[in-house]
CSV table of C-alpha atoms in Angstrom, one decimal:
chain,number,residue,atom,x,y,z
A,22,UNK,CA,141.4,25.9,-69.1
A,23,UNK,CA,144.9,25.0,-68.1
A,24,UNK,CA,144.0,25.1,-64.4
A,25,UNK,CA,142.9,21.9,-62.8
A,26,UNK,CA,139.9,23.6,-61.2
A,27,UNK,CA,138.7,25.0,-64.5
A,28,UNK,CA,139.1,21.6,-66.1
A,29,UNK,CA,137.1,19.8,-63.3
A,30,UNK,CA,134.3,22.3,-63.9
A,31,UNK,CA,134.3,21.5,-67.6
A,32,UNK,CA,134.3,17.7,-66.8
A,33,UNK,CA,131.3,18.0,-64.4
A,34,UNK,CA,129.4,20.2,-66.9
A,35,UNK,CA,129.7,17.7,-69.8
A,36,UNK,CA,130.3,14.3,-68.2
A,37,UNK,CA,126.7,13.0,-68.5
A,38,UNK,CA,126.1,14.1,-72.1
A,39,UNK,CA,129.5,12.7,-73.2
A,40,UNK,CA,128.6,9.4,-71.5
A,41,UNK,CA,125.3,9.3,-73.4
A,42,UNK,CA,127.2,10.0,-76.7
A,43,UNK,CA,129.6,7.1,-76.0
A,44,UNK,CA,126.7,4.9,-75.1
A,45,UNK,CA,125.0,5.6,-78.5
A,46,UNK,CA,128.3,4.8,-80.2
A,47,UNK,CA,129.1,1.6,-78.3
A,48,UNK,CA,125.8,0.2,-77.0
A,49,UNK,CA,127.2,-0.5,-73.6
A,50,UNK,CA,126.8,1.3,-70.3
A,51,UNK,CA,130.1,-0.1,-69.0
A,52,UNK,CA,132.0,0.8,-72.1
A,53,UNK,CA,130.4,4.2,-72.2
A,54,UNK,CA,131.6,4.9,-68.6
A,55,UNK,CA,135.1,3.7,-69.5
A,56,UNK,CA,135.3,5.8,-72.7
A,57,UNK,CA,134.0,8.9,-70.9
A,58,UNK,CA,137.0,8.6,-68.5
A,59,UNK,CA,139.2,8.1,-71.5
A,60,UNK,CA,137.8,11.2,-73.2
A,61,UNK,CA,138.6,13.4,-70.3
A,62,UNK,CA,142.0,11.9,-69.8
A,63,UNK,CA,142.8,12.6,-73.5
A,64,UNK,CA,141.4,16.1,-73.1
A,65,UNK,CA,143.5,16.8,-70.0
A,66,UNK,CA,146.7,15.6,-71.8
A,67,UNK,CA,145.8,17.7,-74.9
A,68,UNK,CA,144.5,20.8,-73.1
A,69,UNK,CA,147.4,23.0,-74.2
A,70,UNK,CA,146.6,22.3,-77.8
A,71,UNK,CA,143.0,23.5,-77.5
A,72,UNK,CA,143.0,26.7,-79.5
A,73,UNK,CA,139.4,27.8,-79.0
A,74,UNK,CA,138.4,27.7,-82.7
A,75,UNK,CA,135.5,25.5,-81.6
A,76,UNK,CA,133.6,25.4,-78.4
A,77,UNK,CA,134.9,23.3,-75.5
A,78,UNK,CA,131.8,21.1,-75.9
A,79,UNK,CA,132.6,20.4,-79.6
A,80,UNK,CA,136.2,19.7,-78.7
A,81,UNK,CA,135.1,17.1,-76.1
A,82,UNK,CA,132.7,15.5,-78.6
A,83,UNK,CA,135.5,15.2,-81.2
A,84,UNK,CA,137.7,13.5,-78.6
A,85,UNK,CA,135.0,11.1,-77.4
A,86,UNK,CA,134.0,10.2,-81.0
A,87,UNK,CA,137.5,9.3,-82.0
A,88,UNK,CA,138.0,7.4,-78.7
A,89,UNK,CA,134.9,5.3,-79.5
A,90,UNK,CA,136.0,4.8,-83.1
A,91,UNK,CA,139.3,3.4,-81.8
A,92,UNK,CA,137.3,0.8,-79.7
A,93,UNK,CA,134.9,0.0,-82.5
A,94,UNK,CA,137.8,-0.8,-84.8
A,95,UNK,CA,138.7,-3.8,-82.8
A,96,UNK,CA,135.4,-5.0,-81.4
A,97,UNK,CA,132.3,-6.7,-82.9
A,98,UNK,CA,129.0,-4.9,-83.0
A,99,UNK,CA,126.6,-5.4,-80.0
A,100,UNK,CA,123.6,-7.6,-80.7
A,101,UNK,CA,120.2,-8.6,-79.5
A,102,UNK,CA,118.8,-12.1,-79.7
A,103,UNK,CA,116.3,-11.4,-82.5
A,104,UNK,CA,119.2,-10.3,-84.7
A,105,UNK,CA,120.8,-13.7,-84.5
A,106,UNK,CA,118.2,-16.1,-85.9
A,107,UNK,CA,114.5,-16.9,-86.1
A,108,UNK,CA,112.2,-17.0,-83.1
A,109,UNK,CA,111.9,-20.2,-81.2
A,110,UNK,CA,109.7,-22.1,-78.8
A,111,UNK,CA,110.3,-22.9,-75.1
A,112,UNK,CA,112.2,-26.2,-74.8
A,113,UNK,CA,113.2,-26.3,-71.1
A,114,UNK,CA,116.4,-25.0,-69.6
A,115,UNK,CA,118.5,-22.8,-71.9
A,116,UNK,CA,122.2,-21.8,-71.7
A,117,UNK,CA,123.4,-18.2,-71.7
A,118,UNK,CA,125.6,-17.2,-74.6
A,119,UNK,CA,128.8,-15.2,-74.1
A,120,UNK,CA,128.2,-12.5,-76.8
A,121,UNK,CA,128.6,-8.7,-77.0
A,122,UNK,CA,125.1,-7.9,-76.0
A,123,UNK,CA,123.5,-4.5,-76.4
A,124,UNK,CA,122.8,-3.1,-72.9
A,125,UNK,CA,120.1,-0.8,-71.5
A,126,UNK,CA,120.7,2.6,-70.1
A,127,UNK,CA,119.2,3.9,-66.9
A,128,UNK,CA,117.0,7.0,-67.3
A,129,UNK,CA,118.5,8.4,-64.0
A,130,UNK,CA,121.8,8.9,-65.9
A,131,UNK,CA,120.0,10.9,-68.6
A,132,UNK,CA,118.9,13.5,-66.1
A,133,UNK,CA,121.2,16.6,-66.4
A,134,UNK,CA,122.7,15.2,-69.6
A,135,UNK,CA,121.6,18.2,-71.7
A,136,UNK,CA,123.2,21.4,-70.4
A,137,UNK,CA,121.7,24.8,-71.3
A,138,UNK,CA,123.6,25.1,-74.6
A,139,UNK,CA,122.7,21.7,-76.0
A,140,UNK,CA,118.9,21.6,-76.0
A,141,UNK,CA,116.9,18.5,-75.4
A,142,UNK,CA,118.2,16.5,-78.4
A,143,UNK,CA,120.9,14.9,-76.4
A,144,UNK,CA,118.3,12.7,-74.5
A,145,UNK,CA,115.3,12.6,-76.9
A,146,UNK,CA,113.6,9.2,-76.7
A,147,UNK,CA,113.8,8.6,-80.5
A,148,UNK,CA,117.6,8.5,-80.3
A,149,UNK,CA,118.0,6.6,-77.0
A,150,UNK,CA,115.3,3.9,-77.2
A,151,UNK,CA,116.4,0.3,-77.6
A,152,UNK,CA,115.1,-0.1,-81.1
A,153,UNK,CA,117.2,2.9,-82.3
A,154,UNK,CA,120.4,1.7,-80.6
A,155,UNK,CA,119.9,-1.8,-82.0
A,156,UNK,CA,119.6,-0.4,-85.5
A,157,UNK,CA,122.6,1.8,-85.1
A,158,UNK,CA,124.7,-1.2,-84.2
A,159,UNK,CA,124.4,-2.4,-87.9
A,160,UNK,CA,126.3,0.7,-89.1
A,161,UNK,CA,130.1,0.6,-89.7
A,162,UNK,CA,131.8,2.8,-87.1
A,163,UNK,CA,132.3,5.9,-89.3
A,164,UNK,CA,128.8,5.8,-90.6
A,165,UNK,CA,127.6,5.5,-87.0
A,166,UNK,CA,129.6,8.5,-86.0
A,167,UNK,CA,128.4,10.6,-88.9
A,168,UNK,CA,124.8,9.7,-88.2
A,169,UNK,CA,125.0,10.6,-84.5
A,170,UNK,CA,126.9,13.8,-85.0
A,171,UNK,CA,124.5,15.0,-87.7
A,172,UNK,CA,121.1,13.7,-86.9
A,173,UNK,CA,121.3,13.5,-83.1
A,174,UNK,CA,123.6,16.4,-82.2
A,175,UNK,CA,122.7,18.6,-85.1
A,176,UNK,CA,126.2,19.2,-86.3
A,177,UNK,CA,126.9,20.7,-89.7
A,178,UNK,CA,128.5,18.7,-92.4
A,179,UNK,CA,131.6,20.8,-92.0
A,180,UNK,CA,131.8,20.1,-88.3
A,181,UNK,CA,131.2,16.4,-88.8
A,182,UNK,CA,133.9,16.2,-91.5
A,183,UNK,CA,136.4,18.0,-89.2
A,184,UNK,CA,135.7,15.6,-86.3
A,185,UNK,CA,136.1,12.6,-88.5
A,186,UNK,CA,139.1,14.1,-90.3
A,187,UNK,CA,137.6,13.6,-93.7
A,188,UNK,CA,136.1,15.6,-96.5
A,189,UNK,CA,132.6,17.1,-96.4
A,190,UNK,CA,131.7,14.9,-99.4
A,191,UNK,CA,132.8,11.8,-97.6
A,192,UNK,CA,131.0,12.7,-94.4
A,193,UNK,CA,127.8,13.4,-96.3
A,194,UNK,CA,128.1,10.1,-98.2
A,195,UNK,CA,128.6,8.2,-94.9
A,196,UNK,CA,125.5,9.9,-93.5
A,197,UNK,CA,123.3,9.0,-96.5
A,198,UNK,CA,124.3,5.4,-96.3
A,199,UNK,CA,123.7,5.3,-92.5
A,200,UNK,CA,120.2,6.8,-93.0
A,201,UNK,CA,119.3,4.2,-95.6
A,202,UNK,CA,120.4,1.4,-93.3
A,203,UNK,CA,118.3,2.8,-90.4
A,204,UNK,CA,115.2,3.0,-92.6
A,205,UNK,CA,115.6,-0.7,-93.3
A,206,UNK,CA,116.3,-1.7,-89.7
A,207,UNK,CA,113.9,0.4,-87.6
A,208,UNK,CA,110.4,-1.0,-86.8
A,209,UNK,CA,107.9,0.0,-89.5
A,210,UNK,CA,105.4,1.3,-86.9
A,211,UNK,CA,107.9,3.0,-84.6
A,212,UNK,CA,106.4,6.4,-85.3
A,213,UNK,CA,103.2,5.2,-83.6
A,214,UNK,CA,104.9,4.6,-80.3
A,215,UNK,CA,104.1,7.0,-77.5
A,216,UNK,CA,106.8,9.5,-76.7
A,217,UNK,CA,107.1,11.7,-73.7
A,218,UNK,CA,105.6,11.2,-70.3
A,219,UNK,CA,103.4,8.1,-69.8
A,220,UNK,CA,99.7,8.4,-70.2
A,221,UNK,CA,97.2,7.3,-67.5
A,222,UNK,CA,96.5,4.2,-69.7
A,223,UNK,CA,100.1,3.3,-70.0
A,224,UNK,CA,100.6,3.7,-66.2
A,225,UNK,CA,97.7,1.4,-65.6
A,226,UNK,CA,99.0,-1.1,-68.2
A,227,UNK,CA,102.4,-1.2,-66.4
A,228,UNK,CA,100.6,-1.8,-63.0
A,229,UNK,CA,98.7,-4.7,-64.5
A,230,UNK,CA,101.8,-6.2,-66.0
A,231,UNK,CA,103.6,-6.1,-62.6
A,232,UNK,CA,100.5,-7.6,-60.9
A,233,UNK,CA,100.2,-10.4,-63.4
A,234,UNK,CA,103.9,-11.3,-63.1
A,235,UNK,CA,104.0,-11.2,-59.3
A,236,UNK,CA,100.9,-13.3,-59.2
A,237,UNK,CA,102.5,-15.9,-61.5
A,238,UNK,CA,99.5,-15.7,-63.8
A,239,UNK,CA,100.4,-16.3,-67.5
A,240,UNK,CA,96.8,-15.8,-68.5
A,241,UNK,CA,96.8,-12.4,-67.0
A,242,UNK,CA,100.0,-11.6,-68.8
A,243,UNK,CA,98.5,-12.8,-72.1
A,244,UNK,CA,95.6,-10.3,-71.8
A,245,UNK,CA,98.2,-7.5,-71.9
A,246,UNK,CA,100.2,-8.7,-74.9
A,247,UNK,CA,99.6,-7.9,-78.6
A,248,UNK,CA,99.2,-11.1,-80.7
A,249,UNK,CA,102.5,-10.4,-82.4
A,250,UNK,CA,104.4,-9.4,-79.3
A,251,UNK,CA,108.0,-10.3,-79.1
A,252,UNK,CA,110.2,-11.2,-76.1
A,253,UNK,CA,114.0,-11.2,-76.0
A,254,UNK,CA,116.1,-12.3,-73.0
A,255,UNK,CA,119.8,-11.5,-73.2
A,256,UNK,CA,122.1,-13.3,-72.5
A,257,UNK,CA,120.0,-16.1,-74.1
A,258,UNK,CA,119.8,-16.4,-77.9
A,259,UNK,CA,116.4,-17.9,-77.7
A,260,UNK,CA,113.6,-15.4,-78.3
A,261,UNK,CA,109.8,-15.6,-78.9
A,262,UNK,CA,108.0,-14.0,-81.8
A,263,UNK,CA,104.3,-14.0,-80.7
A,264,UNK,CA,102.0,-14.0,-77.7
A,265,UNK,CA,101.3,-17.7,-77.8
A,266,UNK,CA,105.0,-18.6,-77.6
A,267,UNK,CA,105.6,-16.1,-74.7
A,268,UNK,CA,102.8,-17.6,-72.7
A,269,UNK,CA,103.9,-21.2,-73.3
A,270,UNK,CA,107.3,-20.2,-71.9
A,271,UNK,CA,105.7,-18.4,-68.9
A,272,UNK,CA,103.5,-21.3,-68.2
A,273,UNK,CA,106.6,-23.4,-67.7
A,274,UNK,CA,108.7,-20.9,-65.8
A,275,UNK,CA,106.0,-19.6,-63.4
A,276,UNK,CA,104.3,-22.9,-62.6
A,277,UNK,CA,105.5,-24.2,-59.2
A,278,UNK,CA,104.8,-27.7,-60.3
A,279,UNK,CA,106.9,-27.4,-63.4
A,280,UNK,CA,110.5,-28.7,-63.3
A,281,UNK,CA,111.4,-25.6,-65.3
A,282,UNK,CA,109.9,-23.2,-62.7
A,283,UNK,CA,112.3,-20.3,-62.0
A,284,UNK,CA,110.5,-19.0,-58.9
A,285,UNK,CA,108.4,-16.0,-58.0
A,286,UNK,CA,109.0,-12.4,-59.0
A,287,UNK,CA,108.8,-9.0,-57.4
A,288,UNK,CA,108.9,-5.9,-59.7
A,289,UNK,CA,109.1,-2.1,-59.3
A,290,UNK,CA,108.9,0.5,-62.1
A,291,UNK,CA,112.0,2.2,-63.3
A,292,UNK,CA,113.1,4.0,-66.5
A,293,UNK,CA,115.5,2.8,-69.1
A,294,UNK,CA,116.2,4.2,-72.6
A,295,UNK,CA,113.2,6.6,-72.1
A,296,UNK,CA,110.9,3.6,-72.1
A,297,UNK,CA,108.7,2.1,-69.4
A,298,UNK,CA,110.6,-0.6,-67.6
A,299,UNK,CA,110.6,-2.7,-64.4
A,300,UNK,CA,113.4,-3.7,-62.1
A,301,UNK,CA,112.9,-7.4,-61.3
A,302,UNK,CA,113.7,-9.5,-58.3
A,303,UNK,CA,113.4,-13.3,-58.2
A,304,UNK,CA,113.0,-15.7,-55.3
A,305,UNK,CA,114.1,-19.1,-56.7
A,306,UNK,CA,112.5,-22.3,-55.4
A,307,UNK,CA,113.7,-23.2,-52.0
A,308,UNK,CA,115.1,-19.7,-51.3
A,309,UNK,CA,113.8,-17.1,-48.8
A,310,UNK,CA,115.0,-13.8,-50.3
A,311,UNK,CA,114.1,-12.1,-53.6
A,312,UNK,CA,117.4,-11.3,-55.3
A,313,UNK,CA,118.2,-9.0,-58.1
A,314,UNK,CA,117.3,-10.5,-61.5
A,315,UNK,CA,117.5,-7.7,-64.0
A,316,UNK,CA,115.6,-5.0,-65.9
A,317,UNK,CA,112.8,-5.5,-68.5
A,318,UNK,CA,112.1,-2.8,-71.0
A,319,UNK,CA,108.6,-2.7,-72.5
A,320,UNK,CA,107.1,-1.2,-75.7
A,321,UNK,CA,103.5,-0.1,-75.6
A,322,UNK,CA,101.3,0.4,-78.7
A,323,UNK,CA,97.6,1.0,-78.9
A,324,UNK,CA,97.0,-0.2,-75.3
A,325,UNK,CA,99.0,-3.4,-75.5
A,326,UNK,CA,102.5,-4.6,-74.9
A,327,UNK,CA,104.3,-5.3,-78.3
A,328,UNK,CA,107.8,-6.0,-77.0
A,329,UNK,CA,109.5,-7.2,-73.9
A,330,UNK,CA,113.3,-7.0,-73.5
A,331,UNK,CA,114.5,-8.7,-70.3
A,332,UNK,CA,118.1,-8.1,-69.5
A,333,UNK,CA,119.5,-10.3,-66.7
A,334,UNK,CA,123.2,-9.4,-66.9
A,335,UNK,CA,122.9,-5.8,-65.8
A,336,UNK,CA,124.0,-4.6,-62.3
A,337,UNK,CA,121.5,-3.3,-59.8
A,338,UNK,CA,123.9,-0.5,-58.9
A,339,UNK,CA,123.3,1.1,-62.3
A,340,UNK,CA,119.7,1.7,-61.3
A,341,UNK,CA,120.8,2.7,-57.8
A,342,UNK,CA,118.9,-0.3,-56.4
A,343,UNK,CA,119.9,-2.9,-53.8
A,344,UNK,CA,120.8,-6.5,-54.6
A,345,UNK,CA,117.9,-7.9,-52.6
A,346,UNK,CA,114.2,-6.8,-52.4
A,347,UNK,CA,113.8,-4.2,-49.6
A,348,UNK,CA,111.0,-4.8,-47.2
A,349,UNK,CA,109.8,-1.2,-47.6
A,350,UNK,CA,109.0,-1.9,-51.2
A,351,UNK,CA,106.5,-4.7,-50.5
A,352,UNK,CA,103.6,-2.2,-51.1
A,353,UNK,CA,105.2,-0.8,-54.2
A,354,UNK,CA,105.3,2.7,-52.8
A,355,UNK,CA,103.3,5.1,-55.0
A,356,UNK,CA,101.0,2.4,-56.6
A,357,UNK,CA,103.3,1.3,-59.4
A,358,UNK,CA,104.1,4.8,-60.8
A,359,UNK,CA,106.5,4.8,-63.7
A,360,UNK,CA,109.8,6.3,-62.6
A,361,UNK,CA,112.9,7.6,-64.3
A,362,UNK,CA,115.2,6.4,-61.6
A,363,UNK,CA,115.3,4.8,-58.2
């Protein structure tokens, strides 16, 4: 592995799964990209010390984990609005907050993130979905690492302890505390969420959601929402805890006669965190073009939308999409089919 060509092959084989690991640890796509680069830089500098007692993959994960722990030691945890205070009501214009927000992860970057010797666990929905990542952010860094190494990657207690440079007893203790916190923080009915490929009903629900938003029809959106549906909108701390509040807010923001009207939307299906999602473009009042607005992740349960997470401060490039709405997308291509990427 001392040769540059051999090392480059190693990098390309494991880059995507190491980036997913860093994302789980840090909750940020941008940080995950930076720490992936840092991981391979540290690996290249330390390549002569690799003795082959563990696999190259295990060696890289150890380097990545410790690089992430170094970052987490000096940064606050990433958050979502519903973790900061009670739900509110629409009150007109709101100000964005400069906080370390949890970020979504494009499904297109998950493709090829599980090489043949890793299995599918690297990208299973249960450990990449937004609710899981939000719960993981509550864990102290070393508990977080122990949980991900053991319960996501399937490492043994001995391997985990070696990576964290601690005893097996300490690693097991960290894991048990982490599991207890996750049981408290994960949604009670999470097990009922649909996993895997979308059903025909979910695909139809997504198409109806897009049609309702693009028509600027809050009543049509209301028919798709569960009574207790929640909506968060990073980077805003305000969030809504039920269908009635969501619709009151939409009635203000979608009504052209309202002083709080944001404009008209165009949407196309994408994939994020193995959840149904839409890329959103907005034409503001008085403007001609639909410009990139963000990505909204949806949670479906029993034929209704139970959660909406709209992220404005995410770059279009992460989803391999342009900054303005392309004319060729005016017909939505394949009839609003859910997609994993662009």
